Short mmCIF file of C-alpha atoms in Angstrom, two decimals:
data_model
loop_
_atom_site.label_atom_id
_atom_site.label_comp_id
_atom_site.label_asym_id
_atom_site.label_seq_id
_atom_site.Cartn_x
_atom_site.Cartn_y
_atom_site.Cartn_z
CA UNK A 1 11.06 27.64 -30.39
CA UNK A 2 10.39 26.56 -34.00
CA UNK A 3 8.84 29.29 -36.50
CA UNK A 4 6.62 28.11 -38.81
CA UNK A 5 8.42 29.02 -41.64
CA UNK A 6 8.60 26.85 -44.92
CA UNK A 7 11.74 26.01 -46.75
CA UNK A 8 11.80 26.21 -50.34
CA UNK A 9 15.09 24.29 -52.38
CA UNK A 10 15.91 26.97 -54.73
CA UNK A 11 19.15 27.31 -57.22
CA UNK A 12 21.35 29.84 -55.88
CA UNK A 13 21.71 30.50 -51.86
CA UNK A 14 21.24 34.36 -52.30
CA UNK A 15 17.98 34.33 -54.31
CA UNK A 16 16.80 31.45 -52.22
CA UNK A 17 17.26 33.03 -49.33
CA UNK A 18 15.19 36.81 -50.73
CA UNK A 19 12.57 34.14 -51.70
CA UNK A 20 12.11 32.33 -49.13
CA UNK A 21 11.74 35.32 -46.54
CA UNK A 22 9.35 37.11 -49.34
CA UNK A 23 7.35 34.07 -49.54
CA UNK A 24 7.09 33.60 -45.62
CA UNK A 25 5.76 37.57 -45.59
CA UNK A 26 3.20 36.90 -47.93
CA UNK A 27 4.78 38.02 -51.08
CA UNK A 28 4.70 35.20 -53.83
CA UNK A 29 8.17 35.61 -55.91
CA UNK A 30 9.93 33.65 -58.12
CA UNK A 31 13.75 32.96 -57.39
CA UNK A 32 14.31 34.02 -61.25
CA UNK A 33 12.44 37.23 -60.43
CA UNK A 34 14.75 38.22 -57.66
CA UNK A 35 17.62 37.31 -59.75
CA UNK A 36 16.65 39.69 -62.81
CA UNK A 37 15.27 42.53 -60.94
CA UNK A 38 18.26 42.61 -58.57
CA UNK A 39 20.80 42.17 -61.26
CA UNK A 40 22.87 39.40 -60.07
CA UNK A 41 24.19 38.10 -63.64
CA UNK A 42 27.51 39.09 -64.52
CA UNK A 43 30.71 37.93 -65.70
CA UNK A 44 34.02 39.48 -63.73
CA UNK A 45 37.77 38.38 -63.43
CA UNK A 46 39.43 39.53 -61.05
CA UNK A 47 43.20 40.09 -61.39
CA UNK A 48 44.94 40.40 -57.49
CA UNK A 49 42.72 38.23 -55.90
CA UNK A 50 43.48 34.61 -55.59
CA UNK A 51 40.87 32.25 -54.62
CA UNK A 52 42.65 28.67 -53.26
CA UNK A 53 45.64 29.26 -55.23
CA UNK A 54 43.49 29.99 -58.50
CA UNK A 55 42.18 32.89 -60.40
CA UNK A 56 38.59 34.56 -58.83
CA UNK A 57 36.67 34.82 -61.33
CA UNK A 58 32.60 35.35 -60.51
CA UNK A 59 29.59 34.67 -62.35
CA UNK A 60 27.11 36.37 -59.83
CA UNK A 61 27.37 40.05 -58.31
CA UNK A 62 29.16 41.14 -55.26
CA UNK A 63 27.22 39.44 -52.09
CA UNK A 64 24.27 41.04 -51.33
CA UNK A 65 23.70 43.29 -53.99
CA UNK A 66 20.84 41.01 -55.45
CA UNK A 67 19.28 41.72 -52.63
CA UNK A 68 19.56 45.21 -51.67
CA UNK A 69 19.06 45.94 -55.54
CA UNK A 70 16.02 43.89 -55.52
CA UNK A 71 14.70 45.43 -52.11
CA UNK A 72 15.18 48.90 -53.47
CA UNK A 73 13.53 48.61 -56.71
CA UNK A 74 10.08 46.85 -55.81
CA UNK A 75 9.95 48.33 -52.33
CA UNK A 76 10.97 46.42 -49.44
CA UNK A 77 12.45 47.61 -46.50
CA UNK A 78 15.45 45.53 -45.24
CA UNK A 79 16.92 45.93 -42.23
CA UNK A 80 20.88 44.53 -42.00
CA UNK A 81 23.26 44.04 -39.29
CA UNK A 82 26.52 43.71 -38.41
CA UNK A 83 28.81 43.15 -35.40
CA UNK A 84 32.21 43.43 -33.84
CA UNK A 85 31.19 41.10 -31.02
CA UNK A 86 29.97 37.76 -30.72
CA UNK A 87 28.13 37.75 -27.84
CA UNK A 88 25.84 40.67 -29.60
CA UNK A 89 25.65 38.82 -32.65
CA UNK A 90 23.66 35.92 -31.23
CA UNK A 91 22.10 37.69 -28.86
CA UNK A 92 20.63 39.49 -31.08
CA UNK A 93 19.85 36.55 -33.50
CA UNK A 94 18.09 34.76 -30.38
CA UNK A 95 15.83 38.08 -30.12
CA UNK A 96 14.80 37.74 -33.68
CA UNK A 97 13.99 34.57 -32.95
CA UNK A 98 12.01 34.73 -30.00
CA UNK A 99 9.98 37.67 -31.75
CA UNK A 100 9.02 34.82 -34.27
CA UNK A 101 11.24 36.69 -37.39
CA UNK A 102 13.08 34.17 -39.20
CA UNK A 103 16.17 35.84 -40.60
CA UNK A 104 18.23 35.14 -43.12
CA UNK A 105 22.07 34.96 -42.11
CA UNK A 106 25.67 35.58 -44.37
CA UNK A 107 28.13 32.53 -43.24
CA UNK A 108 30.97 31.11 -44.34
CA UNK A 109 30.31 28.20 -46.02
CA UNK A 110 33.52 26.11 -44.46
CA UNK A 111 31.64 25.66 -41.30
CA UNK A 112 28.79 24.07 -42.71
CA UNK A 113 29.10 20.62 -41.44
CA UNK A 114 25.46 19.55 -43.04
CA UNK A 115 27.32 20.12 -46.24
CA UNK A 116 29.09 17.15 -48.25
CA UNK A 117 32.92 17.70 -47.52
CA UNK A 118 33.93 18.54 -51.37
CA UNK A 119 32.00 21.97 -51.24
CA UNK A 120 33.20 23.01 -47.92
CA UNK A 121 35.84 25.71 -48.84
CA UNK A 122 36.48 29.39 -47.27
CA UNK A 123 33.83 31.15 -49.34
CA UNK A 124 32.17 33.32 -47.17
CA UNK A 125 28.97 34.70 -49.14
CA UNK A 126 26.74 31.92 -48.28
CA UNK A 127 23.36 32.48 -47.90
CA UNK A 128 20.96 30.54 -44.95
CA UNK A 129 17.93 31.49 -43.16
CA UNK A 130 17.61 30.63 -39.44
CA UNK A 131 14.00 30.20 -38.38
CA UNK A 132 14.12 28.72 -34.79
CA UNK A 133 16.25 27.24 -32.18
CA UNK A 134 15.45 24.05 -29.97
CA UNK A 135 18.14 23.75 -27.31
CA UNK A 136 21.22 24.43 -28.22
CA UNK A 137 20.79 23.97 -31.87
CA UNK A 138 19.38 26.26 -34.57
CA UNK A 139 17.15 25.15 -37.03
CA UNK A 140 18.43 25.98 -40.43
CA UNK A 141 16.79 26.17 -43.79
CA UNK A 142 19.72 26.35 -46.33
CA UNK A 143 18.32 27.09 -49.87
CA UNK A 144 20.73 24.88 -52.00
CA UNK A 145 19.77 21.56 -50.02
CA UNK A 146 16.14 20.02 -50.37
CA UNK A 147 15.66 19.59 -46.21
CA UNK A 148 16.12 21.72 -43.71
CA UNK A 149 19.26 20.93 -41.30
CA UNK A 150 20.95 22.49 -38.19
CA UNK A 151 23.94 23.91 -36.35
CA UNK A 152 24.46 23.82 -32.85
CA UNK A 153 25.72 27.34 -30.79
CA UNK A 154 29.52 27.06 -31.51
CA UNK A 155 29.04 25.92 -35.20
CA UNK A 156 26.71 28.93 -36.10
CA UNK A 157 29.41 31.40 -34.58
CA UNK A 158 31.73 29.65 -36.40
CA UNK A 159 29.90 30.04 -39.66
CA UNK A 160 29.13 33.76 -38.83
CA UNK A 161 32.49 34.96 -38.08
CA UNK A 162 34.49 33.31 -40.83
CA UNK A 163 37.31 34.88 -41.75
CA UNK A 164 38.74 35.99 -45.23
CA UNK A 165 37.61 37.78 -48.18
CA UNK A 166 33.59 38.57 -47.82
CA UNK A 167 33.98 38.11 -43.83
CA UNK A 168 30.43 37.90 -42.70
CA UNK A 169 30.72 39.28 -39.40
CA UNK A 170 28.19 37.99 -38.29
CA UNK A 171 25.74 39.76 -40.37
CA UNK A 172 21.99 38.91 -40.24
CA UNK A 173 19.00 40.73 -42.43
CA UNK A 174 15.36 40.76 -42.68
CA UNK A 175 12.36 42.65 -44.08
CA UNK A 176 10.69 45.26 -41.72
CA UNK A 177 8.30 47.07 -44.25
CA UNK A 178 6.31 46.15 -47.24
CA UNK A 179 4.58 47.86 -49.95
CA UNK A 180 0.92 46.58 -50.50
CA UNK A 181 1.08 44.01 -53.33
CA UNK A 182 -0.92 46.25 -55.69
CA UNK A 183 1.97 49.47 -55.09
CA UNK A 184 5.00 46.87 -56.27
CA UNK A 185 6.24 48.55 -59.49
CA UNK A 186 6.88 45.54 -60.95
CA UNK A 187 6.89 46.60 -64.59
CA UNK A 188 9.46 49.58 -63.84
CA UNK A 189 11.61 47.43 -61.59
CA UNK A 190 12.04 44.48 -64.56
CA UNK A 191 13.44 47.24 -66.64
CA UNK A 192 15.16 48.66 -64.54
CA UNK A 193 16.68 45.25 -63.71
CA UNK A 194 17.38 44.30 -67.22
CA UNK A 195 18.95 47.84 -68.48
CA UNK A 196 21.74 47.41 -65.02
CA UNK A 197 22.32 43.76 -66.64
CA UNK A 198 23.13 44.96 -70.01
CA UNK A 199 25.13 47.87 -68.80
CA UNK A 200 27.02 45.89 -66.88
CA UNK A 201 27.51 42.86 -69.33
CA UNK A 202 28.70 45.05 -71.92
CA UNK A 203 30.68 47.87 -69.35
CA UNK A 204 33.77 49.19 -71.15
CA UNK A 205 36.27 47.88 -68.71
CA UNK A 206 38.78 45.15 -69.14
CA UNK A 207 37.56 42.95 -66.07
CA UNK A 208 33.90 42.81 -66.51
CA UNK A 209 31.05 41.44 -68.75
CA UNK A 210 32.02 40.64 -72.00
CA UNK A 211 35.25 41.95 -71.96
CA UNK A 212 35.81 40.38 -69.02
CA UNK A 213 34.85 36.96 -70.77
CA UNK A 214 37.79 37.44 -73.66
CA UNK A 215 39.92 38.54 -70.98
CA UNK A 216 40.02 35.03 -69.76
CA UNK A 217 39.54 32.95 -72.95
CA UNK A 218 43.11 35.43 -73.92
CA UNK A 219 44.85 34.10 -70.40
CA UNK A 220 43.86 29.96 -71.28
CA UNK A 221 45.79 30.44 -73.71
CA UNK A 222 48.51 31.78 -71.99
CA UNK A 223 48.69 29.57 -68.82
CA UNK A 224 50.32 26.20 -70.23
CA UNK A 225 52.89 28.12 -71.63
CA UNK A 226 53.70 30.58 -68.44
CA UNK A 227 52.62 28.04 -65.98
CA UNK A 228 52.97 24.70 -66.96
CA UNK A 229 50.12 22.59 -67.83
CA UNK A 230 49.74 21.56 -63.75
CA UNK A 231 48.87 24.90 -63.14
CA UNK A 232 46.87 26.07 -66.05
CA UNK A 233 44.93 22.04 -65.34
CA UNK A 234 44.65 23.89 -62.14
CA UNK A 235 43.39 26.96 -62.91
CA UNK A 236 41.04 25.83 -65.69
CA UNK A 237 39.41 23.38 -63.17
CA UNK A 238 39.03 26.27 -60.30
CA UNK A 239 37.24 28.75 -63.25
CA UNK A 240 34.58 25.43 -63.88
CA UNK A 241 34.60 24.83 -60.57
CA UNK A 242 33.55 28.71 -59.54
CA UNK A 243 31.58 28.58 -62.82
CA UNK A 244 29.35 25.15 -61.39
CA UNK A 245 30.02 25.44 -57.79
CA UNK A 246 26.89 24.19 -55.93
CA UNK A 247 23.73 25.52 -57.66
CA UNK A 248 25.23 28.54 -58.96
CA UNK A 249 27.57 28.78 -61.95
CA UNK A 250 27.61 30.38 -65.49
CA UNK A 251 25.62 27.55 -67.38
CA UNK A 252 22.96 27.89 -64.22
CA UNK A 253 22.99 31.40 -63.85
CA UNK A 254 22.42 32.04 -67.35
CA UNK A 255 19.18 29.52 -67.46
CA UNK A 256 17.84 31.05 -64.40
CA UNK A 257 18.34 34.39 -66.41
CA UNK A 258 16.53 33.34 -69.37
CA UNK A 259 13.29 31.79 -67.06
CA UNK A 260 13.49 35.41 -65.70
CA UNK A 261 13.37 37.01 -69.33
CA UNK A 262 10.12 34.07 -69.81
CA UNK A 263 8.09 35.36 -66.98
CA UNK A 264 9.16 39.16 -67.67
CA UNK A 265 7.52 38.23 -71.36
CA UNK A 266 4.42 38.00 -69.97
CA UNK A 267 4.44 40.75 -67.38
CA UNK A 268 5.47 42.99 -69.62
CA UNK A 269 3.34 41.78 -73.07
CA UNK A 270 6.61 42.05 -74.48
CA UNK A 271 6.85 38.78 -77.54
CA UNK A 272 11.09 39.99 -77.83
CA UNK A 273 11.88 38.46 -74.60
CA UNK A 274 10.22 35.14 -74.81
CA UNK A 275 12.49 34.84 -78.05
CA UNK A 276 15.47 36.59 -76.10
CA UNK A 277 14.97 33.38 -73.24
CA UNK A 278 15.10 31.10 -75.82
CA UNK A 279 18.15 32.92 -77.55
CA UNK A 280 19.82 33.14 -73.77
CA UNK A 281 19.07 29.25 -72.85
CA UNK A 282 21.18 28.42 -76.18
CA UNK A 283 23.93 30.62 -74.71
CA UNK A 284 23.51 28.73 -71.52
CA UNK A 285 23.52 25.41 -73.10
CA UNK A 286 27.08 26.95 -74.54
CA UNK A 287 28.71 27.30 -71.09
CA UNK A 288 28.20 23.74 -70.20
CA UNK A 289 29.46 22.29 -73.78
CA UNK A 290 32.73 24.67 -72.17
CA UNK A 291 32.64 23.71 -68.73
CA UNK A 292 32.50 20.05 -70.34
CA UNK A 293 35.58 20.26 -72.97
CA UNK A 294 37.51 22.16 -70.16
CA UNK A 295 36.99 19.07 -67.78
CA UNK A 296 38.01 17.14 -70.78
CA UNK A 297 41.25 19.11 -69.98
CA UNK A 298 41.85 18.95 -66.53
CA UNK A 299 40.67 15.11 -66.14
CA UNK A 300 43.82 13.92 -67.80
CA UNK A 301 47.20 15.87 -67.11
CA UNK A 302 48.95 14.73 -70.15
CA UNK A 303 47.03 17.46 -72.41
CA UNK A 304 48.74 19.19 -74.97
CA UNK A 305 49.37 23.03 -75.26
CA UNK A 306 46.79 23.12 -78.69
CA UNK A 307 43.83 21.73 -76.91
CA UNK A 308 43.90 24.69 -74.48
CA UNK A 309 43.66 27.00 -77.83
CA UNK A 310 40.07 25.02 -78.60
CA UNK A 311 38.75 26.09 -75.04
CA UNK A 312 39.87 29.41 -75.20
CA UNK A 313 38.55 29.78 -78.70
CA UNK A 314 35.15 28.93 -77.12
CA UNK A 315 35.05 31.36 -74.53
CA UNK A 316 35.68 34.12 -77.35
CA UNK A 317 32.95 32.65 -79.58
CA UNK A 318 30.83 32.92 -76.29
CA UNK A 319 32.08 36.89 -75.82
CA UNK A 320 30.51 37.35 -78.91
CA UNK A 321 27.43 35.56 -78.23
CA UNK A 322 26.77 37.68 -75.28
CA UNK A 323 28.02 40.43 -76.85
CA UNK A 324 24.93 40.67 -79.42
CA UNK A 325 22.74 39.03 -77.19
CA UNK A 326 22.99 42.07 -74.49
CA UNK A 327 22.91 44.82 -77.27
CA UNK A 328 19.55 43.17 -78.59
CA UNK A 329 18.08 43.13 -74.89
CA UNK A 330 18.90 46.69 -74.60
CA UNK A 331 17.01 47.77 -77.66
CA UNK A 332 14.11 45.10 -76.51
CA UNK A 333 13.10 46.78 -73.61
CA UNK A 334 13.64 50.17 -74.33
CA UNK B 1 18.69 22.80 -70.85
CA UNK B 2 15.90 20.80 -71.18
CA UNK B 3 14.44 18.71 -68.47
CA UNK B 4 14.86 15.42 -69.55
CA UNK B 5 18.97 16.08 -70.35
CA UNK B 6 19.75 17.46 -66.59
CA UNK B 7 22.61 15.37 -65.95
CA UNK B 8 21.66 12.75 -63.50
CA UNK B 9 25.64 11.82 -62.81
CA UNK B 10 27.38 10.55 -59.44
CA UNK B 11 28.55 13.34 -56.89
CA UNK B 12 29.53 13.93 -53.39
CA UNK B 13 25.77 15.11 -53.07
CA UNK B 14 25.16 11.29 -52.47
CA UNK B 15 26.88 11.39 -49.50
CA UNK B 16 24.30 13.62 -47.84
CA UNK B 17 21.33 12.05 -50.00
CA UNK B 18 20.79 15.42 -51.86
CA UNK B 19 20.53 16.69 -55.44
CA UNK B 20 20.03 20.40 -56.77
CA UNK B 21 17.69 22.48 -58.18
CA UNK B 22 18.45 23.26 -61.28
CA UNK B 23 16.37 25.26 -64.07
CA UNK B 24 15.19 24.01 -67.55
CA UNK B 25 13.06 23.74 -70.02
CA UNK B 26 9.48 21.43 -70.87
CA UNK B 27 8.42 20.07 -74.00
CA UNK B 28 6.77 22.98 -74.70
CA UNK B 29 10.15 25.45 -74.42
CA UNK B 30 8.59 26.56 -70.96
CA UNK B 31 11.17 27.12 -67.63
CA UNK B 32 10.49 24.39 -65.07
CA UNK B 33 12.72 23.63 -62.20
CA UNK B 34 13.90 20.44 -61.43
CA UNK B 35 16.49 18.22 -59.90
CA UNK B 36 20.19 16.79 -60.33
CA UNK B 37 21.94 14.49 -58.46
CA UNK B 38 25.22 15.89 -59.98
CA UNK B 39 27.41 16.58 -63.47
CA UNK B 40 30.67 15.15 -63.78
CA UNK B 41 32.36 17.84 -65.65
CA UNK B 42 31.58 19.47 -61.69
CA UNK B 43 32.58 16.55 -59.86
CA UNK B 44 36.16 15.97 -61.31
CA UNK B 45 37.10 19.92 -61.13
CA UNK B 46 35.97 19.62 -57.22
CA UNK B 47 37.99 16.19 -56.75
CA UNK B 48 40.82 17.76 -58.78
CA UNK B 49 40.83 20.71 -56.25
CA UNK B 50 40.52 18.76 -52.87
CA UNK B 51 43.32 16.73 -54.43
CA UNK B 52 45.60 19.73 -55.20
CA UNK B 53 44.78 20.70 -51.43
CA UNK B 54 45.98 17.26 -50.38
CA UNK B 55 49.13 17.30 -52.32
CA UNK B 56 50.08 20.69 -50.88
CA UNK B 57 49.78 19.90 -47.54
CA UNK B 58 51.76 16.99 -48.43
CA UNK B 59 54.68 18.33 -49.57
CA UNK B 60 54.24 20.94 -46.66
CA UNK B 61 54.26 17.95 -44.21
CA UNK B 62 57.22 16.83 -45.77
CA UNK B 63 59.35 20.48 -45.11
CA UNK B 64 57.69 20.71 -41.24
CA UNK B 65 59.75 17.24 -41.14
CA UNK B 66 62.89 18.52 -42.80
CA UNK B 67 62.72 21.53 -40.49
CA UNK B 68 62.52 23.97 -43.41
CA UNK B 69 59.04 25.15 -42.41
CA UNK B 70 56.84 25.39 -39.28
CA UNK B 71 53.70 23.35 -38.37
CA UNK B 72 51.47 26.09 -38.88
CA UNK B 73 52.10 25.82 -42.78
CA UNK B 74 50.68 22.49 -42.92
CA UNK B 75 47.69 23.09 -40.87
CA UNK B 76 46.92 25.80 -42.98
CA UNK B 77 47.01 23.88 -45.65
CA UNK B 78 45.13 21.13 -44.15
CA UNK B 79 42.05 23.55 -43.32
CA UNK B 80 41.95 24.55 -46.73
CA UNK B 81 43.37 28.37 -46.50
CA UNK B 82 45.84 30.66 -47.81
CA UNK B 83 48.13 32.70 -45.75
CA UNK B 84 45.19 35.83 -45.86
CA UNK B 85 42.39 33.81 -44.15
CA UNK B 86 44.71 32.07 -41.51
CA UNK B 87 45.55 35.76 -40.82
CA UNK B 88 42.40 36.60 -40.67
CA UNK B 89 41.41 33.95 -38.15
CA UNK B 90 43.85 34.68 -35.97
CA UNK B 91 43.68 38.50 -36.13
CA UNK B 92 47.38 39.59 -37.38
CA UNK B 93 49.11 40.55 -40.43
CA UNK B 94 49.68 38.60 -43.36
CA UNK B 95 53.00 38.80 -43.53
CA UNK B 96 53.38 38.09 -39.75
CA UNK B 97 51.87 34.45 -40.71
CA UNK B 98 54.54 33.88 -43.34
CA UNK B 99 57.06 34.70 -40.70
CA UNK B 100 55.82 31.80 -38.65
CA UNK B 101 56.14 29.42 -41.16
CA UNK B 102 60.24 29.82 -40.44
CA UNK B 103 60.60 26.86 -37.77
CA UNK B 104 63.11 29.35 -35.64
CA UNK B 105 60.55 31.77 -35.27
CA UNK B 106 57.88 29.36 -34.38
CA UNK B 107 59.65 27.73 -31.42
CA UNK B 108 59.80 31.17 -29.53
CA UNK B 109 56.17 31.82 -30.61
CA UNK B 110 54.10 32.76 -27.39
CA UNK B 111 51.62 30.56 -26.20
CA UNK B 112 48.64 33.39 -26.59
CA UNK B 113 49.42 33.28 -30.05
CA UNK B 114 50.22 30.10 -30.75
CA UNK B 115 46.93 29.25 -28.83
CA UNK B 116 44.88 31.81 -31.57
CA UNK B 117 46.34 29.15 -34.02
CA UNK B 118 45.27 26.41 -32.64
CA UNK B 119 41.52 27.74 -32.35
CA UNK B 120 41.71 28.21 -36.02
CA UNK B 121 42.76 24.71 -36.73
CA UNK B 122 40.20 23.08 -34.28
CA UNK B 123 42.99 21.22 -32.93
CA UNK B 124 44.95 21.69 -29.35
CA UNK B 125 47.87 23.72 -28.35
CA UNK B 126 49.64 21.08 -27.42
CA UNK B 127 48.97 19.09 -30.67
CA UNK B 128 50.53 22.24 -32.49
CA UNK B 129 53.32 22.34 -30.16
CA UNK B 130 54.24 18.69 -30.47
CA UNK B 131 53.73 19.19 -34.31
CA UNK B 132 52.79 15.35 -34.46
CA UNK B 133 51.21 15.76 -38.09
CA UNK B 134 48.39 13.93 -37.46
CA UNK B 135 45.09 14.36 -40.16
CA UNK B 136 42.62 15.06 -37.69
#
């Protein structure tokens, strides 16, 4: 059985994925609206995790919070599962199925075969929708690739019951009630959207948001001393690699932020955060000049203790960037 | 960003005739969306990591031959995981893994167990028995 469902490429899996199942009920949203209104930019290191021998750090919200943030604040009812057993987890995904409800799916993205080999790691908060099955294979629409793939029965447990940090379990969602298009609070739920952003950009804790950011830029500096310059190349290359992993990342986060902030301008006749997008794609354009002087870094091994200091003392000037960026978006909307 | 300086470099998206979506800006300063086949910056931190993996299991393939650690270290390597996701695939303790890794304690390993292992390698018991090191 094949649902007529239509995939849409978007730039991160989680948005795509919101999108894509809004758009199939008849609900026309933007993957940058999803993103703002559910909050999903943010900047956090985090200390005792290790991520393939690196430091975590994330650019995005916990998995899933986009979403149920996003749900909550213009209305949706989502329903979520998850499950201790296998045999209930695809049973239940096959009854989805055969009610013609294309769901979308959490899976590790290891056991995604469709995927080029260099981005198949154990990260487990990938995002897919499943919209049909034709023998033993399900159709797959995965937002980060432009066509539409599959996995056959073993894979898609496999993908669904990947272990490690963010274990899916096997965890499938989908919308079961909508308001009528008229009743979406869209004006409230943009604010609301954009105040959670700036509270949690500039948060008064260590790990997160700003602070979070000079936290960081403090430990480059650090690293080839304590660890050698293998393991700070290392590290530095994991944090650009977490920071541009497969349509995600800092640079692309913050862009899809600032088209949010463009179509929130008009929504909300509201001339600050047309000039705030512009202000925020600079900032973006910032990240990649980093991401691009840290792979200046990590490309050759030979590189001296001083030209970590330059890196690091670009992370701080971007601290402060996003520092008065997020105060000036608080006052903007309020 | 704007749309006509989206890096259009080589990547492993090639190998699966793909490119991204990424977001940026017209002539006019308005958000479009639009496509990349792939930014080097990217590429080289993702080569650099698959090569780190490949050194690691390596030099781990080099101890399971010197009989300082067990086979089990090097698949885990080979897959890609840490000692907290190999646990997790096969259900135990963290620190139960790490106690397989000693070649002693690996021997007298039971073959339930060792067979959990084997699952989460994708390979055969027997192949993990044997411990021939092979890369696929």
């Amino acid at each position: 059985m094949k649902i007529d469902f239509k995939h849409h490429q978007s730039a991160h899996c989680e948005n795509g994925v919101v999108s894509n199942l809004m758009k199939h009920n008849g609900l026309n949203i933007s993957e940058p609206m999803i993103f703002g209104i559910g909050s999903g930019l943010i900047y956090c290191y985090i200390p005792f995790l290790k991520v393939n021998h690196g430091p975590a750090v994330t650019y995005r919200v916990m998995p899933g919070l986009i979403f149920k943030r996003f749900a909550k604040r213009i209305g949706v009812t989502f329903k979520r599962e998850k499950f201790k057993s296998v045999a209930k987890a695809k049973q239940r995904l096959d009854e989805n199925l055969k009610n013609n409800n294309p769901v979308g799916l959490q899976v590790g993205i290891y056991h995604l075969l469709y995927l080029p080999d260099h981005y198949r790691f154990h990260f487990n908060a990938h995002n897919i929708v499943v919209y049909g099955k034709e023998g033993n294979n399900y159709l797959v629409s995965d937002p980060v690739i432009e066509t539409v793939a599959t996995l056959d029965e073993k894979q898609m447990e496999k993908a669904r019951f990947a272990k490690g940090p963010f274990a899916p379990n096997g965890q499938i969602y989908y919308p079961i009630s909508f308001p009528k298009e008229s009743d979406i609070p869209y004006k409230e739920a943009i604010v609301k959207g954009i105040k959670q952003t700036c509270r949690d950009m500039l948060a008064p804790i260590p790990i997160v948001g700003v602070k979070g950011i000079r936290m960081v830029a403090k430990l480059i500096k650090k690293w080839p001393k304590k660890k050698g310059i293998k393991v700070a190349n290392h590290y530095l290359g994991q944090i650009v690699r977490m920071q541009e992993e497969i349509g995600t990342g800092g640079g692309g986060f913050r862009y899809i932020f600032a088209a949010f902030l463009q179509e929130s301008s008009a929504i909300l006749n509201n001339e600050k955060l047309m000039e705030l997008s512009k202000e925020m794609t600079v900032i973006g354009d910032l990240w990649r000049d980093f991401a691009l002087e840290a792979s200046r870094l990590y490309k050759n091994r030979k590189a001296t203790t001083g030209s970590y200091d330059k890196v690091s003392e670009m992370l701080f000037e971007l601290a402060d960037k996003e520092e008065v960026f997020f105060k000036t978006l608080k006052k903007a909307i309020k | 960003m704007k749309a006509n300086e989206v890096p259009q470099d080589k990547s492993s998206l090639d190998s699966i005739n793909q490119k991204e979506l990424c977001y940026a800006t017209d002539e006019s300063g308005n958000y479009i969306t639009t496509k990349s086949s792939g930014w080097t910056p990217k590429t080289i931190a993702l080569n650099n990591a698959i090569e780190d993996i490949k050194e690691r299991a390596e030099e781990a393939k080099q101890r399971v031959l010197n009989n300082e650690t067990s086979p089990i270290e090097y698949y885990m390597e080979l897959n890609r995981m840490d000692v907290t996701i190999l646990a997790g695939y096969v259900g135990i303790w963290p620190f139960r893994v790490k106690r397989h890794f000693n070649p002693k304690r690996f021997k007298k390993l039971s073959d339930k167990l060792l067979q959990k292992y084997a699952d989460a390698f994708n390979i055969s018991l027997k192949q993990l028995k044997q411990g021939d090191l092979n890369e696929d």
